[in-house]
Amino acid sequence: MADSSDPIALLDSAFRGATAAAFPEIGDSDPLITASKQAALGDFQSNVAMGLSKRVGKPPREVATAIVAKAAAMPELQQIAEPLSDKSIAGPGFINIRLKGEALAALLSAMDTPSLGVPAPDVKETIAVDLCGVNLAKQMHVGHLRATIIGDALARVFERLGHKVIRQNHLGDWGLPIAMVTAKIAADANSGKINLDTLKLDDLDKAYKQAQRECTADEAGLAAVERFQLGPKARAELEEQVRGAKEKLAAAKLTLVKLQSHDPEIYAVWQRIAKITVDECVAVCGRLHATVRAEDTAGESSYSNELAEIVDDLVKRGIAEESDGALVVRLDGPDDLDDRGQKITEPCIVRKSDGGFLYATTDLAGIRRRVRKFGASRLVYAVDARQSLHFQQVFAAARKAGYARKPNGENAPLRHAGFGMVLGEDGRPFKTRSGDNVKLTDLIDEAHQRASAEVNRRSAALPEAERDRIAEVVGVAAIKYADLCNDRMKDYVFSFDRMVAFEGNTGPYLLYAFARINSILRKAQAEKSIDTGPGAPFRKAALHIVQPQEKTLALAILRYPGALKSMADACEPHRLCGFLYDLAGAFSSFYDACPVLAADNESTVLSRLRLCDLTGRVLRDGLTTLGLPVVERM
RNA sequence: GCGGGCGUAGCUCAAUUGGAUAGAGCACCUGACUACGGAUCAGGAGGUUGCAGGUUCGACUCCUGCCGCCCGUGCCA
């Protein structure tokens, strides 16, 4: 019937034509087709008349009447929509459109393909997604949760739409803090205190914090002792601390130099630390059902020998200039605007006055590599919103330097998909009772544990091993969905209690809907001997969209390709979450009102079974695209 | 100081980017036939969208000015 199964696209085309025919002097104009909010009004609506009113100098209802007259006569529209008339015009000039049941069935059939109605992209892009962003020698904690979950979801949606995705885990593995811990580990290994071969990330995490403490001179404490005359003992202790810290810091700086010159012994220790970190990171991401592999990791160290060259390049071409001994790229020119078209007042510092490079320099190198070496046509960064200014500076500097320029001469779009903080139920940053960051493994464990209690209670009949596997999936789905379902930019409140209540708008509710669908298909096979295999006849059965719940479900299913596109365009996973929740809700209502296996005739049974199957495949596909694991039964 | 973000039902969040009576979930209340999984469904109650103006057919959305919270702001990453 149509080359597209998206009703909005079909209506857009028809109303665009009708509008042009009614008002040739206007030329092409967007018919503003949207799904109706209230089913009572219609399925879709065009809001073009109100906007056009002023341009053609006629009252909006008159404009709507003229467009309706043209549209009503179009065969392509007659085929899919109920006849239009003056009664289709409501309020100030809304044009309400209702689809025919047969048209819905035909559209669903057209969509019922392996791609589920998602068209191949006009141009296949290569998109680099920055995600995860862990640090050497540190456990993954809540601070990495959103960068991993959101970044993975964005990577998945781009892949789903047919693009090539390059994941980049920008590992913080270089610089003085890293040298501090490396120096400590090397010293401890030399003195036999630790064994490099059996070292765990937990040990590294402790060593990191300790090294940090040991290298930080408590000058404030010493000053306080002097000011308040706290006595010789306290004074001696603090003087000792400050002297020790200065020694350790000097040693760390020496280690940094050794690291940078690839001193065999220090470099080997550092590599060992890096391996332990990355292995653990990959394992945790695996538990989180997020795709981050070792080969997706590009440490800051991997850019270290490009930084001097980049800065030279910037200076030579007059892009960077000296300022107070540092080298900066000024971004106050007319072309140096941020994402919102605002001026950037602060310059981007690319080299410190002591000659050292900064993370801005590394990020510039990252942009250059992603565009030039990997051929990325678009860059997306799933990084904390607090780094917004930093990215606007780096992006503007990269554009200025031409590092974002694609082979065709255009700049690759650079996008910071920032996100808000994870808060505890007290509204403050989510921490443990003792004030530490919550480790992701602990977070997953607790979700798993809480899910176990629910699964054991509700599904006692399932084998224990399966219940445990289900509980882990449910726990991870609960964590991830809770994160993805709100507006990325906002902070959100992390609550196990709400997540594992499993009621309402939660990951488990979506998994449950999926499990119920599978249950029907299993039962169809087992009790009614209906073949439900891959090429089974019911998958081609005629669809009858009759009951209101069937119609609502059909309209929901058809929105799927648009929901994916919307999520990808805005880099906002909560849009797909909202769609899936609507879909699951539409299915639940359908399930409640429309018997499938017990329907009163065979034709209805097969039609509804096919509707279930299609819903299930869309649910699975959508959940997978968000990065949520699914189970067949729970 | 300057820049940015946020403020929506008791609580947690939406609102197709300017569209119709601002929607969900939790909690609260009322219902659901010995039908496919009650982790469900149908319904009720709950709102001056921080405040005050403005723009227009129409504003949670855009503009201006305030109030409150958070974040960032030249040599950490």
XYZ file of C-alpha atoms (C1' of nucleotides) in Angstrom:
711
model
C 0.000 0.000 0.000
C 2.655 2.472 0.984
C 6.392 2.568 1.087
C 6.258 3.751 4.666
C 4.411 2.282 7.603
C 4.619 5.542 9.518
C 1.184 7.182 9.478
C 2.661 10.567 10.342
C 4.869 10.438 7.267
C 1.902 9.504 5.065
C -0.317 12.203 6.509
C 2.495 14.716 6.290
C 2.872 14.028 2.614
C -0.866 14.193 1.933
C -1.484 17.390 3.878
C 1.587 19.028 2.455
C 0.084 18.428 -0.963
C -3.357 19.583 0.097
C -1.983 22.755 1.641
C 0.054 23.573 -1.435
C -2.992 22.968 -3.622
C -5.224 25.167 -1.486
C -2.690 27.969 -1.188
C -0.289 27.793 -4.141
C 1.087 31.257 -3.325
C 2.531 30.002 -0.025
C 4.707 27.244 -1.406
C 5.806 24.340 0.715
C 4.806 24.408 4.354
C 4.975 21.934 7.207
C 1.481 20.536 7.840
C 2.361 20.016 11.528
C 0.937 16.529 11.893
C 0.951 15.160 15.439
C -0.704 12.303 17.251
C -3.775 13.509 19.111
C -3.528 13.666 22.844
C -7.111 12.613 23.334
C -8.425 9.610 21.467
C -11.904 11.138 21.537
C -10.809 13.884 19.156
C -9.076 11.727 16.599
C -5.950 9.745 15.955
C -3.893 12.519 14.413
C -4.244 16.198 13.773
C -2.862 18.896 11.538
C -2.187 22.271 13.139
C -1.208 24.045 9.953
C -4.256 26.283 9.571
C -3.630 28.544 12.568
C -0.117 29.372 11.509
C -1.058 29.930 7.916
C -3.930 32.212 8.792
C -1.866 35.365 9.043
C 0.212 34.647 5.963
C -2.808 34.196 3.702
C -4.901 36.843 5.413
C -7.868 34.624 6.213
C -9.377 33.383 9.460
C -7.883 30.045 10.516
C -11.106 28.080 10.240
C -11.508 29.292 6.665
C -7.954 28.182 5.940
C -8.687 24.796 7.483
C -11.853 24.453 5.394
C -9.914 25.070 2.190
C -7.245 22.520 3.121
C -9.809 19.929 4.169
C -11.593 20.343 0.835
C -8.401 19.558 -1.066
C -7.323 16.775 1.266
C -10.718 15.054 1.250
C -10.442 14.582 -2.489
C -7.026 12.922 -2.391
C -7.125 9.182 -3.103
C -4.030 8.526 -0.990
C -5.772 10.037 2.012
C -9.122 8.363 1.336
C -7.301 5.077 1.455
C -6.021 5.444 5.004
C -8.303 7.946 6.729
C -11.992 8.239 7.519
C -13.592 10.840 5.225
C -12.784 14.426 6.134
C -15.499 17.021 6.389
C -16.234 20.346 8.053
C -16.822 18.362 11.211
C -13.156 17.409 11.135
C -12.331 21.028 11.942
C -12.394 21.913 15.621
C -11.534 24.771 17.927
C -9.524 27.567 16.309
C -8.715 25.406 13.282
C -7.421 22.008 14.273
C -7.996 19.380 11.605
C -8.714 16.016 13.195
C -7.957 12.818 11.353
C -9.070 9.312 12.138
C -7.482 6.286 10.485
C -9.516 3.408 9.114
C -9.229 0.069 10.843
C -8.141 -1.576 7.595
C -5.487 1.073 7.163
C -4.089 0.360 10.603
C -3.980 -3.326 9.766
C -2.205 -2.609 6.503
C 0.305 -0.284 8.168
C 1.026 -2.847 10.856
C 1.554 -5.524 8.224
C 3.939 -3.240 6.389
C 5.835 -2.678 9.603
C 5.886 -6.356 10.520
C 9.356 -7.027 9.140
C 12.662 -7.816 10.821
C 13.492 -4.086 10.892
C 10.141 -3.277 12.543
C 9.551 -0.378 10.194
C 12.856 1.344 10.855
C 14.169 2.616 7.524
C 17.799 2.432 6.507
C 19.520 5.774 7.116
C 19.751 8.288 4.270
C 23.470 8.465 4.897
C 25.241 5.940 7.018
C 27.262 7.861 9.567
C 30.155 6.959 11.785
C 29.364 8.244 15.247
C 31.881 8.330 18.077
C 30.254 8.058 21.487
C 32.274 8.990 24.545
C 31.023 6.981 27.511
C 31.881 5.446 30.851
C 34.967 7.563 31.555
C 36.613 5.625 34.364
C 39.884 6.450 36.108
C 42.934 4.338 36.622
C 43.163 2.507 39.949
C 39.634 3.463 40.935
C 36.539 1.374 41.359
C 33.573 2.230 39.191
C 31.112 4.124 41.343
C 27.907 6.094 41.057
C 29.785 8.851 39.264
C 30.225 6.496 36.310
C 26.711 5.117 36.323
C 25.044 7.642 34.067
C 27.987 8.066 31.690
C 27.906 4.316 31.149
C 24.158 3.759 30.963
C 23.283 6.822 28.911
C 26.323 6.559 26.668
C 25.606 2.905 25.966
C 21.952 3.628 25.228
C 22.881 6.385 22.775
C 25.458 4.144 21.114
C 22.822 1.442 20.801
C 20.196 3.685 19.259
C 22.628 4.957 16.643
C 23.546 1.369 15.821
C 19.894 0.427 15.697
C 19.266 3.168 13.146
C 21.962 1.697 10.948
C 24.968 3.852 11.778
C 28.465 2.734 12.641
C 29.338 3.500 16.232
C 32.757 3.853 17.804
C 32.613 3.688 21.577
C 35.303 5.576 23.389
C 35.978 4.973 27.031
C 38.203 7.951 27.797
C 40.223 6.412 30.595
C 41.873 8.826 33.012
C 45.252 7.110 33.117
C 47.776 9.936 32.885
C 49.053 12.828 34.926
C 50.266 13.519 38.426
C 47.536 11.730 40.423
C 48.221 8.590 38.425
C 51.943 8.986 38.984
C 51.278 9.232 42.725
C 49.581 5.878 42.906
C 52.030 4.311 40.486
C 54.931 5.465 42.637
C 53.265 4.015 45.705
C 52.480 0.671 44.099
C 55.986 0.420 42.638
C 57.561 1.136 46.030
C 55.311 -1.355 47.814
C 56.023 -4.009 45.206
C 59.761 -3.423 45.539
C 59.649 -3.748 49.311
C 57.606 -6.934 49.005
C 54.547 -5.445 50.670
C 52.351 -6.346 47.733
C 52.386 -8.796 44.885
C 51.677 -7.285 41.486
C 50.371 -10.569 40.124
C 47.603 -10.949 42.677
C 46.779 -7.293 43.072
C 43.056 -6.431 42.976
C 41.308 -3.229 41.978
C 40.157 -2.865 45.546
C 43.801 -2.693 46.669
C 44.516 -0.115 43.989
C 41.527 1.936 45.043
C 42.820 2.057 48.612
C 46.348 2.820 47.450
C 45.046 5.639 45.272
C 43.304 7.330 48.166
C 46.261 6.798 50.444
C 48.712 8.174 47.889
C 46.460 11.173 47.449
C 46.495 11.791 51.206
C 50.204 11.208 51.583
C 51.048 13.664 48.836
C 48.846 16.438 50.161
C 50.624 18.637 52.669
C 48.380 19.752 55.493
C 49.566 23.347 55.373
C 46.269 24.573 56.754
C 46.640 22.280 59.742
C 50.136 23.529 60.400
C 49.000 27.130 60.151
C 46.210 26.390 62.604
C 48.640 24.846 65.066
C 50.737 27.967 64.950
C 47.814 30.324 65.183
C 46.236 28.563 68.138
C 49.524 27.562 69.764
C 48.465 23.925 70.081
C 51.683 22.758 71.557
C 54.954 21.204 70.415
C 53.655 17.667 69.918
C 50.913 18.608 67.465
C 53.276 20.960 65.790
C 55.944 18.311 65.347
C 53.429 15.833 63.946
C 52.178 18.297 61.389
C 55.639 19.406 60.400
C 56.484 15.768 59.871
C 53.339 15.321 57.753
C 54.114 18.334 55.583
C 57.727 17.271 55.122
C 56.639 13.730 54.223
C 54.029 14.981 51.780
C 56.537 17.173 50.023
C 58.894 14.234 49.671
C 56.142 11.977 48.334
C 55.004 14.654 45.913
C 58.543 15.090 44.635
C 58.806 11.337 44.201
C 55.526 11.314 42.305
C 56.751 14.032 39.983
C 59.860 11.997 39.326
C 57.689 8.994 38.626
C 55.646 11.059 36.201
C 58.788 11.885 34.265
C 59.759 8.206 34.246
C 56.307 7.269 33.085
C 56.411 9.782 30.278
C 59.800 8.486 29.136
C 58.549 4.887 29.380
C 61.035 3.874 32.054
C 60.794 0.047 31.872
C 60.152 -0.656 35.529
C 57.664 2.135 36.226
C 55.938 1.660 32.889
C 55.454 -2.042 33.587
C 53.859 -1.277 36.962
C 51.614 1.307 35.341
C 50.576 -1.160 32.630
C 49.711 -3.703 35.275
C 47.548 -1.139 37.070
C 45.879 -0.208 33.793
C 45.106 -3.822 32.978
C 43.558 -4.478 36.371
C 41.424 -1.352 36.021
C 40.241 -2.033 32.504
C 39.515 -5.702 33.157
C 37.369 -4.796 36.116
C 35.674 -1.971 34.224
C 34.778 -4.307 31.374
C 33.459 -6.846 33.877
C 31.280 -4.304 35.684
C 29.956 -2.944 32.397
C 29.169 -6.537 31.480
C 27.120 -6.962 34.623
C 25.408 -3.705 33.792
C 24.653 -5.057 30.348
C 26.491 -2.125 28.795
C 28.795 -2.749 25.860
C 32.213 -1.415 26.806
C 35.095 -3.596 25.697
C 38.815 -3.327 26.328
C 39.323 -2.202 22.738
C 36.847 0.634 23.274
C 39.197 2.111 25.836
C 41.439 4.963 24.753
C 43.356 6.304 27.712
C 44.587 9.838 28.013
C 48.032 8.283 27.818
C 47.353 7.293 24.226
C 47.307 10.979 23.323
C 50.389 11.948 25.296
C 52.776 12.066 22.388
C 50.369 14.103 20.250
C 49.883 16.975 22.656
C 53.094 18.898 22.004
C 52.517 18.606 18.290
C 48.949 19.875 18.606
C 50.001 22.869 20.647
C 52.785 23.645 18.162
C 50.277 23.433 15.373
C 47.926 25.812 17.169
C 50.690 28.309 17.839
C 52.106 28.119 14.328
C 48.737 28.864 12.804
C 48.029 31.675 15.228
C 45.103 29.887 16.854
C 46.684 29.719 20.282
C 48.420 32.661 21.889
C 50.403 33.297 24.996
C 48.704 34.745 28.029
C 50.309 35.053 31.452
C 52.787 32.387 30.473
C 50.108 29.912 29.426
C 48.926 29.147 25.918
C 45.256 29.765 25.298
C 42.792 29.652 22.417
C 40.586 32.712 22.608
C 36.971 32.014 21.801
C 35.467 35.483 21.740
C 35.301 35.764 17.968
C 32.015 35.988 16.064
C 32.223 32.338 14.934
C 33.123 30.916 18.317
C 29.684 30.181 19.636
C 28.501 27.369 21.838
C 25.608 24.980 21.156
C 23.025 27.592 22.008
C 24.657 30.291 19.940
C 25.977 32.041 23.036
C 29.369 33.675 23.295
C 32.110 31.873 25.208
C 33.929 34.359 27.351
C 36.523 32.106 28.933
C 39.400 31.023 26.690
C 40.473 27.413 26.365
C 43.828 26.821 28.035
C 45.864 24.253 26.122
C 49.200 24.546 27.948
C 49.991 25.621 31.462
C 52.676 28.183 32.230
C 54.858 25.344 33.563
C 54.690 23.677 30.160
C 52.230 20.934 31.190
C 49.171 20.022 29.185
C 45.612 19.868 30.409
C 42.579 17.747 29.849
C 41.409 20.286 27.265
C 44.509 19.495 25.232
C 43.802 15.784 25.443
C 40.194 16.292 24.476
C 41.288 18.299 21.442
C 43.509 15.395 20.450
C 40.531 13.109 21.005
C 38.361 15.099 18.626
C 41.079 15.129 16.017
C 41.604 11.385 16.251
C 37.905 10.584 16.182
C 37.279 12.719 13.117
C 40.474 12.127 11.141
C 41.570 8.631 12.074
C 38.220 7.007 12.804
C 36.335 8.968 10.163
C 33.615 10.021 12.592
C 30.963 12.272 11.097
C 29.456 13.067 14.477
C 30.770 13.104 18.047
C 28.664 12.595 21.136
C 29.915 12.904 24.720
C 27.973 11.300 27.562
C 29.653 13.228 30.332
C 28.497 15.007 33.492
C 26.658 18.263 32.792
C 29.021 20.143 35.082
C 31.631 19.885 32.360
C 29.452 21.864 30.008
C 31.709 24.897 29.798
C 34.762 22.733 29.288
C 33.184 20.997 26.304
C 31.906 24.210 24.782
C 35.437 25.569 24.954
C 37.030 22.462 23.522
C 34.417 22.167 20.781
C 34.857 25.778 19.728
C 38.634 25.456 19.824
C 38.502 22.270 17.758
C 36.306 23.922 15.149
C 38.638 26.884 15.051
C 41.632 24.612 14.561
C 39.872 22.556 11.906
C 40.177 19.351 13.931
C 36.485 18.652 13.528
C 36.531 19.111 9.772
C 35.340 16.125 7.797
C 36.821 15.193 4.397
C 33.949 17.015 2.688
C 34.984 20.246 4.387
C 32.094 20.472 6.819
C 32.478 20.349 10.563
C 31.345 17.192 12.291
C 28.632 18.086 14.809
C 30.065 17.933 18.324
C 27.567 17.277 21.034
C 27.830 17.167 24.773
C 24.996 14.938 26.005
C 25.355 16.113 29.582
C 23.469 14.712 32.522
C 22.545 15.694 36.053
C 23.596 14.143 39.308
C 22.372 11.017 41.065
C 20.850 12.111 44.364
C 20.015 10.185 47.495
C 16.541 10.329 48.964
C 17.682 13.230 51.111
C 18.165 15.271 47.948
C 21.946 15.382 48.331
C 24.487 13.553 46.138
C 24.044 9.793 46.490
C 26.639 8.474 48.940
C 27.036 5.670 51.443
C 26.263 6.361 55.092
C 29.964 6.933 55.690
C 30.086 9.479 52.895
C 31.913 7.405 50.286
C 30.897 6.935 46.688
C 28.726 3.876 46.219
C 30.533 1.259 44.158
C 28.641 0.009 41.135
C 29.200 -3.611 42.100
C 27.538 -2.934 45.455
C 24.717 -1.121 43.719
C 24.096 -4.028 41.370
C 24.373 -6.511 44.228
C 21.765 -4.717 46.252
C 19.367 -4.418 43.319
C 19.920 -8.112 42.631
C 19.228 -8.987 46.239
C 16.082 -6.915 46.447
C 14.842 -8.290 43.144
C 15.466 -11.809 44.442
C 13.049 -11.261 47.275
C 10.342 -10.226 44.822
C 11.040 -12.958 42.306
C 11.131 -15.660 44.977
C 7.831 -14.479 46.347
C 6.026 -14.137 43.037
C 7.553 -16.909 40.976
C 8.276 -19.626 43.500
C 7.469 -22.304 40.926
C 10.508 -21.533 38.773
C 13.786 -23.398 39.360
C 16.056 -21.633 41.821
C 18.910 -21.096 39.386
C 16.555 -19.445 36.926
C 15.036 -17.279 39.648
C 18.471 -16.025 40.505
C 19.283 -15.220 36.901
C 15.943 -13.438 36.543
C 16.576 -11.449 39.707
C 19.872 -10.158 38.394
C 18.252 -9.137 35.112
C 15.349 -7.481 36.904
C 17.683 -5.612 39.248
C 19.835 -4.280 36.430
C 16.786 -3.359 34.376
C 15.373 -1.512 37.387
C 18.560 0.521 37.879
C 18.988 1.335 34.219
C 15.392 2.221 33.490
C 15.206 4.460 36.552
C 18.190 6.343 35.178
C 17.144 6.515 31.551
C 13.503 7.412 32.022
C 13.971 10.965 33.219
C 15.189 13.965 31.372
C 18.933 13.504 31.017
C 19.815 17.037 32.066
C 18.089 16.897 35.400
C 19.342 15.442 38.638
C 17.338 12.425 39.739
C 16.651 10.748 43.025
C 17.971 7.210 43.323
C 15.634 4.993 45.317
C 15.867 1.235 45.592
C 12.467 1.215 47.240
C 10.796 2.807 44.275
C 12.720 0.764 41.725
C 11.998 -2.580 43.265
C 8.392 -1.796 43.998
C 8.135 -2.916 40.382
C 4.856 -1.109 39.942
C 4.058 1.598 37.497
C 6.676 3.193 35.317
C 9.622 0.897 36.037
C 11.935 -1.434 34.174
C 10.387 -4.536 35.755
C 6.919 -3.476 34.598
C 8.190 -3.475 31.010
C 9.879 -6.840 31.503
C 6.665 -8.164 32.964
C 4.657 -7.045 29.942
C 7.171 -8.802 27.725
C 7.034 -11.963 29.831
C 3.236 -12.075 29.661
C 3.351 -11.867 25.879
C 5.740 -14.778 25.750
C 3.495 -16.659 28.083
C 0.599 -16.339 25.653
C 2.731 -17.544 22.768
C 3.926 -20.521 24.813
C 0.387 -21.352 25.760
C -0.810 -21.064 22.168
C 1.715 -23.681 21.203
C 1.194 -25.953 24.180
C -2.552 -25.835 24.616
C -3.937 -24.901 21.235
C -1.265 -26.491 19.073
C -0.747 -23.269 17.181
C 2.643 -23.227 15.514
C 4.589 -20.258 16.939
C 7.918 -21.023 15.336
C 9.881 -18.472 13.309
C 8.033 -18.916 10.005
C 4.675 -19.848 11.517
C 1.518 -19.080 9.503
C -0.008 -16.888 12.255
C 2.675 -14.298 11.570
C 0.967 -13.659 8.234
C -2.586 -13.845 9.586
C -5.025 -11.099 8.613
C -5.124 -8.389 11.263
C -8.488 -7.159 12.514
C -8.245 -3.888 14.366
C -11.710 -3.582 15.859
C -11.823 -3.007 19.605
C -10.701 0.381 20.963
C -7.889 -1.331 22.881
C -6.699 -2.999 19.695
C -6.697 0.323 17.957
C -4.796 2.074 20.744
C -2.240 -0.713 20.717
C -1.886 -0.559 16.934
C -1.345 3.206 17.019
C 1.267 2.760 19.736
C 3.184 0.100 17.819
C 3.282 2.286 14.735
C 5.019 5.052 16.662
C 8.093 2.912 17.239
C 10.340 4.076 14.384
C 9.529 7.685 15.203
C 10.347 7.122 18.865
C 13.769 5.727 17.991
C 14.490 8.653 15.727
C 13.358 11.121 18.327
C 15.633 9.595 20.945
C 18.598 9.623 18.568
C 18.049 13.164 17.302
C 17.742 14.639 20.772
C 20.168 12.198 22.411
C 17.430 11.695 24.994
C 16.762 8.094 26.025
C 13.728 9.062 28.120
C 11.785 9.556 24.922
C 12.102 5.887 24.045
C 11.322 4.989 27.669
C 8.113 6.978 27.459
C 7.190 5.225 24.254
C 7.831 1.758 25.713
C 5.825 2.576 28.800
C 2.928 3.716 26.626
C 3.261 0.574 24.548
C 3.323 -1.700 27.575
C 0.326 0.159 28.999
C -1.575 -0.164 25.730
C -0.756 -3.843 25.700
C -1.880 -4.357 29.288
C -5.215 -2.705 28.541
C -5.594 -4.819 25.415
C -4.658 -7.922 27.352
C -7.282 -7.147 29.930
C -10.079 -6.372 27.503
C -9.408 -8.645 24.548
C -9.083 -12.380 25.084
C -6.493 -13.816 22.735
C -6.585 -17.601 22.935
C -10.166 -17.584 24.156
C -11.479 -15.257 21.450
C -14.711 -16.447 19.890
C -13.373 -17.238 16.442
C -10.177 -18.569 14.950
C -9.583 -15.516 12.799
C -9.630 -13.241 15.854
C -7.354 -15.600 17.758
C -4.748 -15.464 15.015
C -5.065 -11.713 14.537
C -4.631 -11.033 18.235
C -1.813 -13.503 18.524
C -0.030 -11.696 15.739
C -0.643 -8.401 17.536
C 0.887 -9.889 20.690
C 3.858 -11.154 18.772
C 4.472 -7.819 17.088
C 4.128 -5.977 20.397
C 6.580 -8.374 21.988
C 9.132 -7.894 19.262
C 8.873 -4.119 19.481
C 9.205 -4.288 23.269
C 12.224 -6.529 23.085
C 13.816 -4.407 20.396
C 13.178 -1.186 22.305
C 14.407 -2.554 25.613
C 17.507 -3.911 23.927
C 18.108 -0.546 22.304
C 18.010 1.083 25.723
C 20.446 -1.559 26.943
C 17.989 -3.314 29.254
C 18.341 -7.086 29.481
C 15.132 -9.094 29.069
C 13.882 -12.504 30.175
C 11.349 -14.793 28.516
C 9.583 -15.475 31.780
C 9.875 -14.133 35.278
C 30.069 39.678 39.849
C 29.343 36.952 35.241
C 27.549 32.458 32.716
C 24.558 28.025 32.768
C 20.805 24.558 34.696
C 16.551 23.714 37.479
C 11.595 25.145 39.942
C 4.944 21.335 37.417
C -0.270 17.222 42.242
C 1.800 15.323 49.237
C 6.267 12.385 46.814
C 9.026 10.811 42.056
C 8.612 12.451 37.116
C 6.235 13.601 31.880
C 4.158 17.052 28.470
C 5.524 14.999 20.712
C 9.693 21.612 21.478
C 3.969 27.283 20.661
C -1.550 23.551 20.393
C -7.389 21.683 22.472
C -9.660 20.172 29.434
C -1.199 20.273 31.955
C -0.524 13.930 31.886
C 1.674 9.255 34.410
C 3.454 6.415 38.622
C 3.737 6.062 44.083
C 0.685 6.988 48.297
C -5.008 7.498 49.296
C -10.281 5.872 47.908
C -13.784 2.562 44.791
C -14.370 -1.467 41.571
C -12.519 -6.055 38.228
C -17.071 -12.338 35.880
C -13.986 -19.377 39.039
C -10.577 -16.060 30.655
C -4.747 -16.368 28.381
C 0.536 -14.272 34.714
C -3.193 -9.397 39.984
C 4.538 -7.192 39.000
C -2.251 -6.147 35.959
C -6.667 -3.429 34.470
C -11.109 0.240 34.950
C -12.416 4.512 37.716
C -12.156 8.630 41.792
C -9.785 12.444 44.377
C -5.432 15.538 44.089
C -2.834 21.943 40.098
C -2.863 29.821 40.482
C 3.090 25.020 36.220
C 8.112 29.659 41.978
C 6.193 35.214 41.583
C 4.879 39.574 38.424
C 4.385 41.508 33.710
C 4.721 40.976 28.171
C 4.346 38.698 23.034
C -0.679 36.038 20.143
C -5.941 32.948 17.907
C -3.319 29.859 21.878
C 2.264 29.958 26.752
C 4.680 24.788 31.395
C 7.184 26.061 26.695
C 9.251 32.331 23.899
C 10.792 37.708 25.983
C 11.681 41.107 30.472
C 12.174 41.714 35.783
C 12.308 39.446 40.506
C 12.521 34.904 44.341
C 14.677 30.155 45.635
C 17.990 25.840 44.958
C 22.190 23.689 42.273
C 26.500 23.957 39.087
C 30.482 26.351 36.566
C 33.714 30.417 36.220
C 42.263 31.103 33.118
C 46.735 27.290 34.512
C 42.961 19.836 38.763
C 40.687 16.043 35.726
